[in-house]
Amino acid sequence: MDTTSEAPIRVLVADDDALILKCYRRALAHAPAAGADLESLSEELFDSTAKSTPQPAFELVECSQGNEALAAAEAAMAEDEPFDVVVLDVRMPPGINGVEVGERIRRADPEVPIVFVSGYSDVSHQELARRVPPASRLHVYAKPLSFKSLARDIATIVRKM
């Protein structure tokens, strides 16, 4: 996949923890020069025939509350530029939680993949699948997690669409 000519993956992230948002920002930052230079040098030095998949560019919209995320998703859909994937913390006090945001976004956009991330186990995967179907467009991660791995997973999820 040649990501240099493709549009960036539009990601909506909602989490009430500023440090977690910073982690998303770092993991989804597209810095092709550093990675590409190292990969090119490695291939040149070691005559590697195995090419690694370049990291795609991401366009990140961050929200710290559920209502803010819902408004961002609705605005993007109204502008006919919906997000490629939505990443929601399950708990975001005060206000509506990520599950409710996911339900509302799903009603407006049944195709968008929704990724739930939580440090709690009070909402089961089965409950999320029941409230935010279809299960094929639903992904669940537990904190703590590798944000770099999540970034790769997000790219994979979007490529499969």
C-alpha positions as a LaTeX table, in Angstrom:
\begin{tabular}{lrrr}
\hline
Residue & $x$ (\AA) & $y$ (\AA) & $z$ (\AA) \\
\hline
Met1 & 0.00 & 0.00 & 0.00 \\
Asp2 & 1.52 & 3.32 & $-1.08$ \\
Thr3 & 0.42 & 5.65 & 1.67 \\
Thr4 & 2.12 & 8.70 & 0.23 \\
Ser5 & $-0.57$ & 9.12 & $-2.42$ \\
Glu6 & $-3.52$ & 8.15 & $-0.25$ \\
Ala7 & $-5.62$ & 10.43 & 1.87 \\
Pro8 & $-4.84$ & 10.30 & 5.58 \\
Ile9 & $-6.92$ & 8.06 & 7.80 \\
Arg10 & $-9.37$ & 10.31 & 9.64 \\
Val11 & $-9.54$ & 9.29 & 13.30 \\
Leu12 & $-11.81$ & 10.68 & 16.00 \\
Val13 & $-10.46$ & 9.98 & 19.49 \\
Ala14 & $-12.35$ & 10.75 & 22.70 \\
Asp15 & $-10.77$ & 10.27 & 26.12 \\
Asp16 & $-11.11$ & 12.35 & 29.28 \\
Asp17 & $-7.46$ & 11.85 & 30.27 \\
Ala18 & $-5.12$ & 14.47 & 28.76 \\
Leu19 & $-2.13$ & 12.12 & 29.11 \\
Ile20 & $-3.94$ & 9.40 & 27.16 \\
Leu21 & $-4.80$ & 11.90 & 24.42 \\
Lys22 & $-1.11$ & 12.79 & 24.26 \\
Cys23 & $-0.29$ & 9.09 & 23.80 \\
Tyr24 & $-2.76$ & 8.87 & 20.91 \\
Arg25 & $-1.25$ & 12.00 & 19.40 \\
Arg26 & 2.25 & 10.53 & 19.52 \\
Ala27 & 1.22 & 7.10 & 18.23 \\
Leu28 & $-0.84$ & 8.48 & 15.36 \\
Ala29 & 1.68 & 11.14 & 14.37 \\
His30 & 2.85 & 10.52 & 10.85 \\
Ala31 & 6.59 & 10.99 & 10.69 \\
Pro32 & 7.56 & 9.24 & 7.47 \\
Ala33 & 11.00 & 10.79 & 7.27 \\
Ala34 & 12.44 & 9.12 & 10.37 \\
Gly35 & 11.00 & 5.65 & 9.76 \\
Ala36 & 11.47 & 5.74 & 6.01 \\
Asp37 & 15.09 & 6.88 & 6.31 \\
Leu38 & 15.94 & 4.07 & 8.72 \\
Glu39 & 14.19 & 1.48 & 6.58 \\
Ser40 & 15.91 & 2.74 & 3.42 \\
Leu41 & 19.31 & 2.70 & 5.13 \\
Ser42 & 18.71 & $-0.80$ & 6.47 \\
Glu43 & 17.70 & $-2.07$ & 3.03 \\
Glu44 & 20.72 & $-0.44$ & 1.44 \\
Leu45 & 23.17 & $-1.77$ & 4.04 \\
Phe46 & 21.79 & $-5.27$ & 4.34 \\
Asp47 & 20.30 & $-5.70$ & 0.86 \\
Ser48 & 16.96 & $-6.56$ & 2.41 \\
Thr49 & 14.33 & $-7.76$ & $-0.02$ \\
Ala50 & 11.59 & $-7.72$ & 2.61 \\
Lys51 & 9.87 & $-4.37$ & 2.58 \\
Ser52 & 7.99 & $-3.27$ & 5.67 \\
Thr53 & 4.58 & $-1.68$ & 5.33 \\
Pro54 & 4.88 & 2.08 & 5.75 \\
Gln55 & 2.79 & 3.71 & 8.42 \\
Pro56 & $-0.11$ & 5.60 & 6.92 \\
Ala57 & $-0.77$ & 9.23 & 7.62 \\
Phe58 & $-3.44$ & 9.92 & 10.20 \\
Glu59 & $-5.64$ & 12.97 & 10.60 \\
Leu60 & $-6.51$ & 13.08 & 14.28 \\
Val61 & $-9.37$ & 14.94 & 15.93 \\
Glu62 & $-9.18$ & 14.79 & 19.74 \\
Cys63 & $-12.03$ & 15.27 & 22.17 \\
Ser64 & $-12.00$ & 15.08 & 25.94 \\
Gln65 & $-15.72$ & 14.51 & 26.49 \\
Gly66 & $-18.50$ & 12.44 & 24.95 \\
Asn67 & $-20.65$ & 15.38 & 23.86 \\
Glu68 & $-17.66$ & 16.97 & 22.15 \\
Ala69 & $-16.95$ & 13.72 & 20.26 \\
Leu70 & $-20.57$ & 13.38 & 19.21 \\
Ala71 & $-20.60$ & 16.97 & 17.92 \\
Ala72 & $-17.35$ & 16.38 & 15.99 \\
Ala73 & $-18.72$ & 13.19 & 14.40 \\
Glu74 & $-22.00$ & 14.87 & 13.46 \\
Ala75 & $-20.17$ & 17.88 & 11.96 \\
Ala76 & $-17.89$ & 15.60 & 9.94 \\
Met77 & $-20.87$ & 13.69 & 8.56 \\
Ala78 & $-22.73$ & 16.92 & 7.76 \\
Glu79 & $-19.67$ & 18.08 & 5.78 \\
Asp80 & $-19.65$ & 14.71 & 3.95 \\
Glu81 & $-16.23$ & 13.94 & 5.45 \\
Pro82 & $-17.01$ & 11.26 & 8.03 \\
Phe83 & $-14.29$ & 9.75 & 10.15 \\
Asp84 & $-12.71$ & 6.52 & 8.96 \\
Val85 & $-12.62$ & 5.20 & 12.52 \\
Val86 & $-13.81$ & 6.36 & 15.94 \\
Val87 & $-11.86$ & 5.55 & 19.12 \\
Leu88 & $-13.78$ & 6.02 & 22.37 \\
Asp89 & $-12.94$ & 5.67 & 26.03 \\
Val90 & $-15.82$ & 3.85 & 27.71 \\
Arg91 & $-15.86$ & 6.18 & 30.75 \\
Met92 & $-15.59$ & 9.95 & 30.30 \\
Pro93 & $-17.12$ & 11.71 & 33.30 \\
Pro94 & $-18.90$ & 14.05 & 33.49 \\
Gly95 & $-21.42$ & 13.79 & 30.69 \\
Ile96 & $-22.30$ & 10.97 & 28.34 \\
Asn97 & $-20.01$ & 7.97 & 28.27 \\
Gly98 & $-18.30$ & 6.41 & 25.27 \\
Val99 & $-20.88$ & 3.66 & 24.90 \\
Glu100 & $-23.68$ & 6.18 & 24.46 \\
Val101 & $-21.53$ & 8.18 & 22.04 \\
Gly102 & $-20.86$ & 4.97 & 20.11 \\
Glu103 & $-24.58$ & 4.15 & 19.97 \\
Arg104 & $-25.42$ & 7.60 & 18.58 \\
Ile105 & $-22.59$ & 7.62 & 16.06 \\
Arg106 & $-23.54$ & 4.10 & 14.93 \\
Arg107 & $-27.14$ & 5.18 & 14.30 \\
Ala108 & $-25.88$ & 8.00 & 12.07 \\
Asp109 & $-23.09$ & 6.01 & 10.40 \\
Pro110 & $-23.66$ & 2.23 & 10.48 \\
Glu111 & $-20.41$ & 1.49 & 8.64 \\
Val112 & $-17.80$ & 3.37 & 10.69 \\
Pro113 & $-15.54$ & 1.11 & 12.75 \\
Ile114 & $-15.73$ & 1.95 & 16.43 \\
Val115 & $-12.89$ & 1.09 & 18.79 \\
Phe116 & $-13.62$ & 1.09 & 22.53 \\
Val117 & $-10.71$ & 1.46 & 24.92 \\
Ser118 & $-11.15$ & 1.16 & 28.67 \\
Gly119 & $-9.24$ & 0.54 & 31.84 \\
Tyr120 & $-12.37$ & $-0.94$ & 33.40 \\
Ser121 & $-14.25$ & $-4.18$ & 32.81 \\
Asp122 & $-17.69$ & $-2.99$ & 33.87 \\
Val123 & $-19.06$ & $-3.12$ & 30.30 \\
Ser124 & $-18.55$ & $-6.50$ & 28.65 \\
His125 & $-17.68$ & $-7.02$ & 25.01 \\
Gln126 & $-21.06$ & $-8.73$ & 24.61 \\
Glu127 & $-22.85$ & $-5.66$ & 26.01 \\
Leu128 & $-20.90$ & $-3.38$ & 23.66 \\
Ala129 & $-21.76$ & $-5.63$ & 20.70 \\
Arg130 & $-25.43$ & $-5.57$ & 21.71 \\
Arg131 & $-25.55$ & $-1.79$ & 22.07 \\
Val132 & $-23.28$ & $-0.82$ & 19.16 \\
Pro133 & $-23.78$ & $-3.44$ & 16.44 \\
Pro134 & $-22.60$ & $-4.85$ & 14.14 \\
Ala135 & $-19.88$ & $-6.77$ & 15.95 \\
Ser136 & $-17.81$ & $-6.83$ & 12.74 \\
Arg137 & $-17.40$ & $-3.04$ & 13.03 \\
Leu138 & $-16.60$ & $-3.11$ & 16.75 \\
His139 & $-13.19$ & $-3.48$ & 18.37 \\
Val140 & $-12.37$ & $-3.51$ & 22.09 \\
Tyr141 & $-9.02$ & $-2.85$ & 23.77 \\
Ala142 & $-8.12$ & $-2.83$ & 27.45 \\
Lys143 & $-5.85$ & $-0.23$ & 29.03 \\
Pro144 & $-2.98$ & $-0.28$ & 29.49 \\
Leu145 & $-2.16$ & $-0.88$ & 25.85 \\
Ser146 & 0.49 & $-0.21$ & 23.26 \\
Phe147 & $-0.67$ & 2.89 & 21.41 \\
Lys148 & 1.74 & 2.12 & 18.55 \\
Ser149 & 0.14 & $-1.31$ & 18.16 \\
Leu150 & $-3.27$ & 0.29 & 18.26 \\
Ala151 & $-2.19$ & 2.69 & 15.49 \\
Arg152 & $-1.17$ & $-0.30$ & 13.33 \\
Asp153 & $-4.47$ & $-2.02$ & 14.14 \\
Ile154 & $-6.43$ & 1.10 & 13.18 \\
Ala155 & $-4.66$ & 1.18 & 9.81 \\
Thr156 & $-5.49$ & $-2.50$ & 9.30 \\
Ile157 & $-9.14$ & $-1.97$ & 10.25 \\
Val158 & $-9.50$ & 0.86 & 7.74 \\
Arg159 & $-7.68$ & $-1.02$ & 4.97 \\
Lys160 & $-10.15$ & $-3.90$ & 5.30 \\
Met161 & $-13.13$ & $-1.66$ & 4.65 \\
\hline
\end{tabular}
